[in-house]
Amino acid sequence: MSSFSDKELGMQRGITRRDFLNGVAIGLGGFAASPLFSGLSWADAPALAQDAPGYYPPTRTGMRGSHPGSFDAAHELRDGDFWTQAGKPVDTGQTYDLVVVGGGLSGLAAAYFYRAHAGKSARIVILDNHDDFGGHAKRNEFRSGRMLLANGGTWAIESPFPYSEAAHGLMNELGIDPDKLEAQCADEAVYKDLKSAYFFDKETFGTDKLVVGTPARSDDEGNGDTESWSSFLARTPLSPAVQKSVQQVQEGTTDYFPGLTSDEKKDRLSRMSYNDYLLKVVRVDPAALPVYQTRTHGLYGVGTDAVSALDCWGIGMPGFKGLKLEHGGYTRMGFTARGFATPRKDPYFFHYPDGNASIARMLVRSLIPQSATGTTAEDIVTAKVDYGKLDGSNSPVKIRLNCTVVRAKHVGDPASAKEVEIIYSSGKQLYTVRGKAVVMACWNMMIPYLCPEVPEAQKEALKCGTKVPLVYTVVAVRNWQAWQKLGMARVATPGMYHYGVNLDRVTDIGEYRSPRTPDQPILLRMTRTPCKPGLTEREQHVIGRMELYETPYSTFERSIRDQLLRVLATGGFDPARDITAITVNRWPHGYAYEYNPLFDPEWKPGEAPCEIARKRFGRIAIANSDAGAAAYTDIAFDQAYRAVQEVLAIST
């Protein structure tokens, strides 16, 4: 529990109230207070919130991601309460060649692929429950004398897979060359004199202590900040026994499985967690585990208690030097930096200032040219998007936000039907449209509730996609002088509410310029993945998801302010004075679930839940990264391409 008062933390500044008004009430438009309009025709229906003057979700702060109001209808549908309270749907009289359910990257890509085949006159509507397009590719935009951008979700163009012809082709058509952009736009020199740091909190390690200058934390980080581990550890509050254990893990060259081949060693590592490897094989002091526990949070959403030792080797974590494992995939290995196909893959990485929201914006601009200015992969960052043009009457492609699909049912027998009727909720009113084909680019776990005709075995497979809950928090501050004074650009905080804090990455692209000097405003990035160590990965995700839904914004705000004060106080940071805005991107349903060899069986080809779940049903095809069981943008593109090919094959 924090020992700081509300005044010391700046809780009295009223950001929560301002952000609620900006981020929630406007996001719901006038619908939240509207009665059921059961007697209306489509022509009489109230305008969409996105058509209101000044509608621009990226600048909303407070609780974002899956924001309040975006999931109410879905939860009522899941719980069986929706249809008992629903009014009669209004028939829009609209029929489309394609209806896309979900406006994330997979849904937008599905519309793009379909139009590429069917032509620019193809009638397409994209329906999304959030107040902005992009799904997890969310844009956070701040104004503090200058534009500051951050990703509220998907962070970068990267993948452990070689990009497929379809995904690579889409990137090329949009004009995105990640290697070229990375070389031209990323500027590592701004923070060149700032080091990594580690904050030991009193709740976990007995005392609060910031130690700046962390050596390489993994086997893939090179020399880190050059200091030796023995010297670094001597400055920490860790006991001598724990220091010895950590140094053994970081620098040790012991072969703990002598006489075994590389694959035999990999098999053993695949059947134990990283924690068990450290405790039972390396034999470290148990008190050393908290040093490593959260290092897997960012990729897996759970700690090292629920990630295999082999996958931890695959992402470069320490402790395996002496095993001399050969690079390359293994059947019981996940998708990691040393896993399947990666050694044959060309470098493919770039971080837009707003993450992959820029890709979403480019897709929207391509689908609805009048919606955004600019023409290039560089100018999209500062391009102006007119949300009022997304559902324009003259555009064959339409995007409707704040519209939750609650039913997708064939008109007649699914085997012979020519159309699918879609019912969606907009505020308190239901509407219907029809589609000659439908791509469900929403979360797999919702599809059984939306499509009751789907076979039971497929419904069970769809429900297996337990998505990874996570939080990307962005804090706007007046300057970063405290970081400069402390000599650091990033700090690991494994025992705290958010497991890490860092200065935003420096990327200059088009007309966008990142902060250059410590006296300028900047964005701080913080990440949290709620979980419950000791349970299976799926069980931890369920508990973490419930925690996120039940945690009020005030709890996030107090925890953020408390953490930043404790970490940065010796540099002169004052949260009451220096914090100007907070955006909490809450994703109870975040990353797509990737199969975990510790808890999931080894399915035969064609029998994995994602393969069963994504089978076309009549005129309904299924996309999104869930369908590929991998949380990467190119997988979302690949699944969109497959789904579109399936509906094109049966469209008449």
XYZ file of C-alpha atoms in Angstrom:
652
model
C 0.000 0.000 0.000
C 1.325 3.423 -0.937
C 2.506 5.667 1.891
C 1.938 8.783 -0.227
C -1.117 10.989 0.167
C -3.529 11.848 -2.645
C -2.091 15.370 -2.655
C 1.495 14.133 -3.006
C 0.469 11.899 -5.914
C -1.586 14.602 -7.626
C -4.877 12.713 -7.421
C -6.647 15.996 -6.691
C -5.874 17.349 -10.164
C -9.158 15.982 -11.521
C -7.752 14.179 -14.567
C -10.091 11.260 -13.960
C -13.231 13.393 -14.254
C -12.015 15.231 -17.333
C -10.970 12.010 -19.004
C -14.271 10.351 -18.193
C -16.146 13.104 -19.962
C -13.800 13.058 -22.931
C -13.262 9.332 -23.147
C -16.609 7.797 -22.275
C -19.598 10.083 -22.575
C -18.598 11.383 -26.006
C -17.561 7.904 -27.073
C -21.118 6.682 -26.510
C -22.643 9.666 -28.250
C -26.267 10.269 -27.374
C -27.139 6.606 -27.538
C -26.501 5.688 -23.923
C -29.421 7.768 -22.764
C -31.686 6.860 -25.677
C -34.889 4.800 -25.331
C -35.604 1.811 -27.542
C -36.666 3.130 -30.949
C -38.751 0.107 -31.938
C -40.988 2.107 -34.238
C -38.277 3.792 -36.278
C -37.336 3.121 -39.872
C -33.697 3.243 -40.934
C -34.269 6.669 -42.437
C -35.497 7.966 -39.071
C -32.673 6.411 -37.049
C -30.348 8.726 -35.117
C -27.016 9.521 -36.722
C -23.960 7.521 -35.754
C -21.782 9.064 -33.046
C -18.881 9.099 -35.505
C -20.760 11.617 -37.664
C -20.761 14.266 -34.916
C -18.518 17.311 -35.539
C -15.153 16.939 -33.829
C -15.459 13.172 -33.328
C -11.854 11.993 -32.945
C -11.246 9.027 -30.570
C -7.394 8.973 -30.689
C -7.200 12.032 -28.415
C -9.381 10.535 -25.690
C -7.567 9.694 -22.488
C -8.607 7.868 -19.317
C -9.783 4.274 -19.773
C -9.223 3.224 -23.371
C -8.546 -0.058 -25.168
C -11.758 -1.977 -24.501
C -13.370 1.177 -23.229
C -16.566 1.412 -21.157
C -19.582 0.793 -23.357
C -17.748 -1.312 -25.954
C -18.471 -4.687 -24.385
C -21.858 -4.333 -22.643
C -23.964 -5.880 -25.415
C -21.456 -8.717 -25.886
C -21.482 -9.572 -22.180
C -25.291 -9.531 -22.085
C -25.313 -11.849 -25.086
C -22.805 -14.187 -23.434
C -24.805 -14.243 -20.206
C -28.111 -14.928 -21.953
C -29.707 -11.613 -20.966
C -29.580 -9.786 -24.262
C -32.551 -11.093 -26.224
C -34.951 -10.864 -23.269
C -34.466 -7.088 -23.249
C -33.871 -6.361 -26.933
C -36.397 -4.445 -28.998
C -37.390 -5.149 -32.579
C -34.541 -4.563 -35.031
C -34.836 -1.801 -37.590
C -34.360 -3.148 -41.115
C -31.931 -0.863 -42.924
C -32.870 -2.447 -46.244
C -29.158 -2.616 -47.040
C -27.495 -5.593 -48.704
C -23.736 -5.796 -49.131
C -21.425 -8.034 -51.093
C -19.426 -8.501 -47.904
C -20.121 -7.796 -44.253
C -17.047 -7.769 -42.017
C -17.581 -8.195 -38.294
C -14.670 -6.496 -36.546
C -12.679 -3.455 -37.657
C -9.261 -4.562 -36.456
C -6.318 -5.238 -38.753
C -7.725 -8.591 -39.841
C -11.153 -7.129 -40.602
C -9.718 -4.172 -42.497
C -7.394 -6.497 -44.422
C -10.332 -8.770 -45.291
C -12.164 -5.816 -46.824
C -8.992 -4.856 -48.691
C -8.416 -8.369 -50.081
C -12.069 -8.763 -51.072
C -12.197 -5.445 -52.896
C -8.927 -6.267 -54.694
C -10.668 -9.274 -56.242
C -14.227 -7.982 -56.617
C -13.367 -4.465 -57.774
C -13.718 -0.978 -56.333
C -17.484 -0.998 -56.777
C -17.895 -3.905 -54.334
C -20.261 -2.959 -51.509
C -18.652 -3.673 -48.138
C -19.597 -2.695 -44.590
C -17.336 -3.142 -41.566
C -19.037 -3.199 -38.157
C -17.023 -2.682 -34.976
C -18.027 -2.425 -31.324
C -15.327 0.098 -30.387
C -15.416 3.853 -30.911
C -12.349 3.674 -33.183
C -11.157 1.365 -35.942
C -8.000 -0.740 -35.739
C -8.895 -3.169 -32.957
C -5.759 -3.712 -30.894
C -3.909 -1.386 -33.272
C -5.064 1.604 -31.231
C -3.680 5.130 -31.618
C -3.089 7.372 -28.573
C -2.647 11.011 -29.546
C -1.666 13.767 -27.138
C -1.354 17.514 -27.650
C 1.061 19.378 -25.429
C 2.225 22.217 -27.646
C 3.119 19.497 -30.151
C 1.674 16.191 -31.261
C 2.874 13.190 -29.258
C 1.869 9.704 -30.397
C 1.916 6.279 -28.788
C 0.522 2.870 -29.540
C -2.364 1.801 -27.368
C -1.973 -1.801 -28.507
C -0.054 -3.515 -31.296
C 3.460 -2.095 -31.029
C 5.433 -2.904 -34.161
C 5.728 -4.651 -37.491
C 7.537 -7.820 -36.490
C 7.070 -11.559 -36.540
C 9.022 -14.757 -35.844
C 7.558 -16.106 -39.099
C 8.662 -15.296 -42.622
C 5.933 -13.041 -44.015
C 3.662 -14.915 -46.420
C 3.197 -13.803 -50.015
C -0.222 -12.370 -49.129
C 0.933 -10.467 -46.028
C 4.130 -9.231 -47.669
C 2.181 -8.215 -50.756
C -0.277 -6.183 -48.683
C 2.567 -4.323 -46.990
C 4.159 -3.595 -50.356
C 0.894 -2.302 -51.807
C 0.521 0.054 -48.857
C 4.083 1.250 -49.468
C 5.488 -0.056 -46.177
C 9.136 -1.140 -46.278
C 9.950 -1.864 -42.608
C 13.711 -2.221 -43.063
C 13.963 1.043 -44.981
C 11.734 2.893 -42.518
C 13.691 1.553 -39.550
C 16.975 2.681 -41.052
C 15.665 6.155 -41.933
C 13.333 6.965 -39.035
C 14.582 5.359 -35.807
C 17.105 7.459 -33.895
C 18.962 5.548 -31.192
C 21.411 8.402 -30.571
C 19.006 10.487 -28.462
C 19.249 8.059 -25.525
C 22.797 6.852 -26.214
C 24.092 8.126 -22.854
C 21.132 6.742 -20.897
C 21.251 3.248 -19.429
C 18.859 0.530 -18.397
C 17.938 0.269 -14.734
C 16.328 -2.034 -12.210
C 14.001 -0.943 -9.415
C 13.806 -3.222 -6.398
C 10.548 -2.548 -4.529
C 10.178 -2.993 -0.796
C 7.156 -5.284 -1.068
C 9.139 -7.854 -3.082
C 12.783 -7.236 -2.183
C 12.575 -5.652 1.279
C 13.474 -2.082 0.348
C 12.953 0.448 -2.432
C 16.155 0.884 -4.406
C 16.909 2.057 -7.938
C 20.047 0.589 -9.499
C 21.062 2.181 -12.800
C 23.336 0.438 -15.285
C 22.048 -3.093 -15.837
C 24.348 -5.586 -17.577
C 22.900 -7.662 -20.421
C 19.845 -9.381 -18.946
C 19.646 -12.093 -21.586
C 21.922 -14.163 -23.774
C 20.916 -12.046 -26.791
C 21.529 -8.544 -25.427
C 25.244 -8.293 -26.090
C 27.217 -6.493 -23.393
C 24.355 -4.471 -21.922
C 25.694 -1.471 -20.034
C 29.175 -3.113 -19.809
C 29.201 -3.401 -16.019
C 29.891 -6.908 -14.700
C 27.124 -8.825 -12.982
C 29.114 -9.127 -9.774
C 29.569 -5.350 -9.614
C 25.914 -4.672 -10.458
C 24.604 -7.194 -7.941
C 26.772 -5.722 -5.192
C 24.744 -2.513 -5.535
C 21.393 -4.276 -5.127
C 19.524 -5.104 -1.897
C 19.672 -8.828 -2.749
C 21.227 -11.149 -0.181
C 24.662 -12.660 -0.918
C 23.050 -16.043 -1.604
C 20.620 -14.557 -4.130
C 23.380 -12.513 -5.738
C 25.370 -15.699 -6.217
C 22.379 -17.440 -7.806
C 21.662 -14.596 -10.209
C 25.301 -14.406 -11.265
C 25.297 -18.177 -11.831
C 22.260 -17.885 -14.130
C 23.612 -14.882 -16.020
C 27.207 -15.981 -16.488
C 27.283 -19.731 -15.873
C 28.539 -22.113 -18.566
C 27.603 -25.425 -16.967
C 26.106 -28.144 -19.148
C 23.323 -29.432 -16.918
C 22.435 -32.260 -19.344
C 25.811 -33.801 -20.268
C 25.731 -36.564 -22.833
C 22.392 -35.555 -24.396
C 21.946 -34.297 -27.941
C 20.602 -30.813 -28.585
C 17.113 -32.167 -29.392
C 17.103 -34.378 -26.293
C 17.974 -31.340 -24.190
C 15.243 -29.346 -25.891
C 12.709 -32.042 -25.153
C 13.535 -31.944 -21.452
C 13.385 -28.150 -21.382
C 10.008 -28.181 -23.146
C 8.499 -30.212 -20.300
C 9.436 -27.893 -17.436
C 8.805 -24.251 -16.674
C 11.675 -21.781 -16.521
C 11.153 -21.538 -12.765
C 11.453 -25.304 -12.388
C 14.561 -25.242 -14.544
C 16.159 -22.650 -12.278
C 15.058 -24.350 -9.066
C 15.511 -28.041 -9.884
C 18.241 -28.054 -12.516
C 20.353 -24.929 -11.965
C 19.451 -25.081 -8.242
C 19.219 -21.370 -7.523
C 18.086 -19.812 -4.280
C 14.238 -19.570 -4.488
C 14.492 -15.893 -3.562
C 16.126 -15.296 -6.965
C 12.953 -16.153 -8.892
C 11.324 -12.678 -8.534
C 14.272 -11.233 -10.472
C 13.092 -13.211 -13.526
C 9.369 -13.820 -12.942
C 7.958 -10.980 -15.064
C 10.406 -11.097 -17.968
C 7.997 -13.224 -19.998
C 4.953 -11.052 -19.249
C 5.271 -8.881 -22.332
C 5.269 -11.791 -24.787
C 3.162 -14.429 -23.042
C 1.055 -12.511 -20.521
C 2.210 -14.857 -17.745
C 5.373 -15.241 -15.726
C 8.203 -17.730 -15.878
C 6.190 -20.168 -13.762
C 3.955 -20.847 -16.799
C 6.403 -20.612 -19.733
C 8.562 -23.548 -20.718
C 12.292 -23.369 -20.198
C 12.735 -24.124 -23.902
C 10.674 -21.116 -24.952
C 12.628 -18.986 -22.484
C 15.805 -20.130 -24.187
C 14.083 -19.275 -27.477
C 13.563 -15.645 -26.477
C 17.139 -15.344 -25.230
C 16.695 -15.571 -21.475
C 19.819 -16.499 -19.482
C 20.914 -19.787 -17.978
C 21.442 -21.911 -21.066
C 24.938 -21.028 -22.322
C 26.478 -24.282 -21.215
C 23.838 -26.405 -22.942
C 25.058 -25.278 -26.388
C 21.614 -25.731 -27.930
C 21.368 -25.535 -31.705
C 19.226 -22.748 -33.166
C 16.074 -23.798 -34.977
C 12.626 -25.129 -34.240
C 11.496 -28.052 -32.165
C 8.077 -29.728 -32.168
C 7.332 -28.722 -28.577
C 8.475 -25.159 -29.003
C 6.435 -22.001 -29.452
C 7.023 -19.185 -31.899
C 10.183 -17.561 -30.581
C 13.241 -15.720 -31.791
C 15.229 -18.957 -32.074
C 12.309 -21.138 -33.077
C 10.583 -22.166 -36.266
C 11.756 -20.496 -39.478
C 13.416 -17.523 -37.796
C 17.004 -18.386 -38.845
C 15.814 -18.221 -42.482
C 13.865 -14.989 -42.067
C 15.013 -11.607 -43.305
C 14.900 -8.811 -40.707
C 11.401 -7.357 -40.552
C 10.827 -4.687 -37.951
C 9.567 -1.152 -37.669
C 7.793 0.795 -34.936
C 5.509 3.598 -36.059
C 5.075 6.274 -33.361
C 1.475 5.057 -32.945
C 2.359 1.410 -33.438
C 0.436 -0.476 -36.081
C -2.411 2.011 -35.866
C -0.694 3.619 -38.842
C -1.265 0.404 -40.809
C -4.944 0.495 -39.857
C -5.130 4.142 -40.964
C -3.504 3.273 -44.305
C -5.989 0.462 -44.874
C -8.895 2.784 -44.088
C -7.473 5.465 -46.376
C -7.177 2.912 -49.168
C -10.719 1.605 -48.653
C -12.300 5.057 -48.209
C -9.934 7.580 -49.880
C -11.969 10.617 -48.844
C -11.590 9.725 -45.153
C -7.927 10.727 -44.778
C -5.330 13.023 -46.286
C -1.975 11.943 -47.684
C -0.761 9.122 -49.901
C 2.382 7.595 -48.380
C 3.556 5.325 -45.575
C 5.299 8.340 -44.065
C 2.568 10.985 -44.199
C -0.040 8.653 -42.654
C 1.394 9.443 -39.215
C 0.180 13.039 -39.275
C -2.646 12.562 -41.784
C -6.013 13.972 -40.777
C -8.791 11.370 -40.554
C -12.384 12.525 -40.988
C -14.518 10.010 -39.105
C -17.628 11.565 -40.601
C -16.615 10.116 -43.978
C -16.370 6.496 -42.786
C -20.041 5.759 -43.433
C -20.568 8.188 -46.296
C -23.495 7.583 -48.618
C -21.324 7.790 -51.747
C -18.694 5.314 -50.590
C -19.079 1.617 -51.540
C -17.028 0.726 -48.441
C -18.400 1.786 -45.061
C -17.128 1.535 -41.496
C -19.625 1.795 -38.644
C -18.185 2.258 -35.189
C -19.908 1.723 -31.826
C -21.882 -1.061 -33.533
C -21.795 -4.457 -31.808
C -22.887 -7.418 -33.929
C -25.180 -9.700 -31.886
C -26.357 -12.190 -34.517
C -25.190 -13.585 -37.872
C -27.663 -16.076 -39.337
C -28.196 -17.455 -42.817
C -31.416 -16.534 -44.551
C -32.601 -20.113 -45.016
C -30.608 -23.346 -44.943
C -26.878 -22.574 -44.506
C -26.057 -25.101 -47.195
C -28.057 -23.256 -49.858
C -28.696 -19.749 -48.493
C -27.680 -16.823 -50.685
C -27.502 -14.257 -47.884
C -26.678 -13.870 -44.210
C -28.664 -11.528 -41.983
C -26.604 -9.503 -39.523
C -28.167 -7.880 -36.465
C -26.108 -5.237 -34.701
C -26.633 -3.006 -31.714
C -25.945 0.708 -31.934
C -26.606 2.291 -28.581
C -30.003 1.001 -27.475
C -31.332 0.124 -30.934
C -30.915 -2.954 -33.110
C -30.461 -2.798 -36.876
C -30.199 -5.390 -39.612
C -28.167 -5.584 -42.793
C -27.666 -8.495 -45.166
C -24.510 -9.791 -46.757
C -23.864 -12.163 -49.631
C -20.808 -13.193 -47.624
C -19.584 -12.558 -44.093
C -16.114 -12.560 -42.558
C -16.116 -12.862 -38.786
C -12.963 -10.956 -37.872
C -13.919 -10.646 -34.232
C -12.711 -12.673 -31.249
C -13.227 -16.411 -31.700
C -14.789 -16.873 -28.275
C -17.728 -14.607 -29.207
C -18.620 -16.376 -32.460
C -20.622 -19.234 -30.809
C -22.921 -16.603 -29.316
C -23.234 -14.695 -32.589
C -23.703 -17.726 -34.847
C -25.931 -20.276 -33.075
C -26.038 -22.466 -36.210
C -22.332 -23.322 -36.020
C -21.757 -27.037 -35.240
C -21.165 -27.817 -31.555
C -17.662 -29.215 -32.102
C -16.671 -26.006 -33.868
C -18.200 -23.915 -31.060
C -16.060 -25.748 -28.519
C -12.950 -25.131 -30.611
C -13.833 -21.440 -30.921
C -14.076 -21.132 -27.154
C -10.526 -22.477 -26.731
C -9.049 -19.148 -27.766
C -8.534 -17.725 -24.275
C -7.067 -14.348 -25.140
C -4.233 -12.796 -23.132
C -5.256 -9.837 -20.918
C -2.880 -6.896 -20.861
C -2.591 -3.172 -20.216
C -0.566 -0.630 -22.180
C -0.427 2.586 -20.169
C 0.782 5.878 -21.622
C 1.639 8.812 -19.349
C 2.242 12.286 -20.745
C 4.731 14.304 -18.667
C 5.978 17.878 -18.875
C 9.597 16.853 -19.419
C 12.046 13.996 -18.906
C 14.663 15.806 -16.857
C 14.371 13.279 -14.029
C 15.345 10.480 -16.433
C 18.294 12.491 -17.702
C 19.451 13.231 -14.161
C 19.209 9.550 -13.203
C 20.990 8.524 -16.410
C 18.421 5.985 -17.601
C 15.923 5.483 -20.430
C 14.162 2.347 -19.218
C 13.656 0.595 -15.908
C 12.478 -2.904 -15.016
C 10.074 -2.933 -12.050
C 9.237 -6.640 -11.625
C 7.452 -6.391 -8.291
C 5.289 -3.364 -9.045
C 1.843 -2.807 -10.571
C 3.334 -2.206 -14.029
C 6.374 -4.402 -14.619
C 8.359 -1.792 -16.533
C 8.591 1.894 -17.463
C 10.472 3.510 -20.331
C 10.816 6.682 -22.328
C 8.963 6.448 -25.620
C 11.031 5.271 -28.571
C 12.481 8.003 -30.776
C 11.033 7.771 -34.284
C 10.949 10.644 -36.791
C 8.776 10.021 -39.832
C 7.160 12.355 -42.318
C 6.365 15.579 -40.473
C 6.329 13.880 -37.077
C 9.232 14.606 -34.732
C 9.918 12.907 -31.420
C 11.140 14.883 -28.388
C 14.872 15.526 -28.474
C 15.827 17.361 -25.295
C 14.969 16.634 -21.629
C 13.050 19.888 -21.225
C 10.455 18.817 -23.808
C 7.196 16.960 -23.044
C 7.390 13.223 -23.642
C 5.357 10.037 -23.241
C 6.229 7.317 -20.750
C 5.305 3.714 -21.565
C 4.181 1.280 -18.842
C 2.956 -2.309 -19.225
C 0.908 -4.590 -16.996
C -0.226 -8.179 -17.608
C -2.427 -9.365 -14.707
C -1.972 -13.027 -13.887
C -2.028 -15.544 -11.008
C 1.232 -17.533 -10.720
C 0.852 -21.217 -9.967
C -2.114 -21.923 -12.264
C -2.232 -23.018 -15.896
C -1.800 -20.278 -18.472
C -5.482 -20.354 -19.488
C -6.602 -20.139 -15.854
C -4.300 -17.186 -15.274
C -5.730 -15.370 -18.298
C -9.303 -15.841 -17.069
C -8.437 -14.452 -13.636
C -6.473 -11.581 -15.159
C -9.349 -10.697 -17.467
C -11.813 -10.498 -14.567
C -9.366 -8.300 -12.660
C -9.197 -5.828 -15.523
C -12.963 -5.570 -15.840
C -13.345 -5.013 -12.104
C -10.504 -2.501 -11.627
C -11.680 1.132 -11.695
C -9.661 3.830 -13.401
C -8.917 5.425 -10.014
C -6.963 2.317 -8.971
C -4.885 2.472 -12.139
C -4.234 6.181 -11.695
C -3.120 5.907 -8.079
C -0.868 2.931 -8.861
C 0.699 4.765 -11.812
C 1.395 7.912 -9.838
C 2.737 5.964 -6.860
C 5.042 3.842 -9.033
C 6.469 6.780 -10.966
C 7.095 8.742 -7.768
C 8.917 5.858 -6.100
C 11.049 5.103 -9.158
C 11.838 8.686 -10.196
C 11.741 10.715 -6.978
C 15.533 10.902 -6.620
C 15.608 12.535 -10.052
C 13.217 15.256 -8.904
C 10.030 13.879 -10.452
C 6.777 15.146 -8.934
C 3.628 13.351 -10.194
C 1.356 16.156 -8.978
C 3.304 18.665 -11.051
C 4.728 16.688 -13.943
C 1.953 14.364 -15.145
C -0.297 16.039 -17.711
C -2.395 13.105 -18.970
C -2.865 9.362 -18.470
C -4.282 6.834 -20.926
C -4.866 3.283 -19.709
C -5.291 0.962 -22.685
C -7.088 -1.921 -21.013
C -7.344 -5.102 -23.093
C -9.144 -7.864 -21.137
C -9.118 -9.768 -24.450
C -5.636 -8.926 -25.720
C -3.160 -11.136 -27.548
C -4.325 -14.243 -29.386
C -3.580 -17.342 -27.312
C -0.566 -19.320 -28.531
C -0.466 -22.978 -27.555
C 1.667 -23.711 -24.515
C 3.533 -27.055 -24.474
C 3.335 -27.163 -20.668
C -0.459 -27.294 -20.687
C -1.685 -28.061 -24.211
C -1.469 -31.426 -26.021
C 0.452 -31.991 -29.225
C -2.378 -31.904 -31.744
C -2.021 -33.660 -35.077
C -2.153 -31.493 -38.227
C -5.710 -30.315 -38.798
C -6.828 -31.125 -35.248
C -5.654 -28.045 -33.342
C -8.560 -25.984 -31.971
C -7.714 -22.993 -34.196
C -7.860 -25.193 -37.304
C -11.263 -26.620 -36.372
C -12.542 -23.224 -35.250
C -11.752 -21.395 -38.496
C -13.684 -23.712 -40.840
C -16.089 -21.887 -43.128
C -19.749 -22.325 -42.264
C -22.036 -21.682 -45.215
C -21.381 -18.099 -46.281
C -19.603 -17.250 -43.040
C -15.801 -17.405 -42.924
C -13.602 -16.747 -39.873
C -10.481 -14.604 -39.669
C -8.396 -12.736 -37.025
C -5.177 -13.790 -35.295
C -7.165 -16.216 -33.108
C -7.654 -18.308 -36.238
C -3.876 -18.687 -36.499
C -3.217 -19.009 -32.750
C -0.449 -16.418 -32.946
C -0.509 -12.772 -31.885
C 1.171 -11.136 -34.870
C -0.044 -8.684 -37.479
C 1.003 -10.831 -40.428
C -0.998 -13.742 -39.001
C -4.063 -11.479 -38.852
C -3.440 -10.642 -42.527
C -2.943 -14.293 -43.489
C -6.166 -15.362 -41.812
C -8.047 -12.514 -43.492
C -6.703 -13.606 -46.872
C -7.715 -17.231 -46.288
C -11.210 -16.240 -45.126
C -11.748 -14.023 -48.176
C -10.637 -16.795 -50.527
C -13.186 -19.066 -48.882
C -16.120 -16.697 -49.348
C -15.069 -15.799 -52.888
C -15.174 -19.489 -53.742
C -18.882 -19.716 -52.850
C -20.098 -16.197 -53.741
C -22.541 -15.894 -56.622
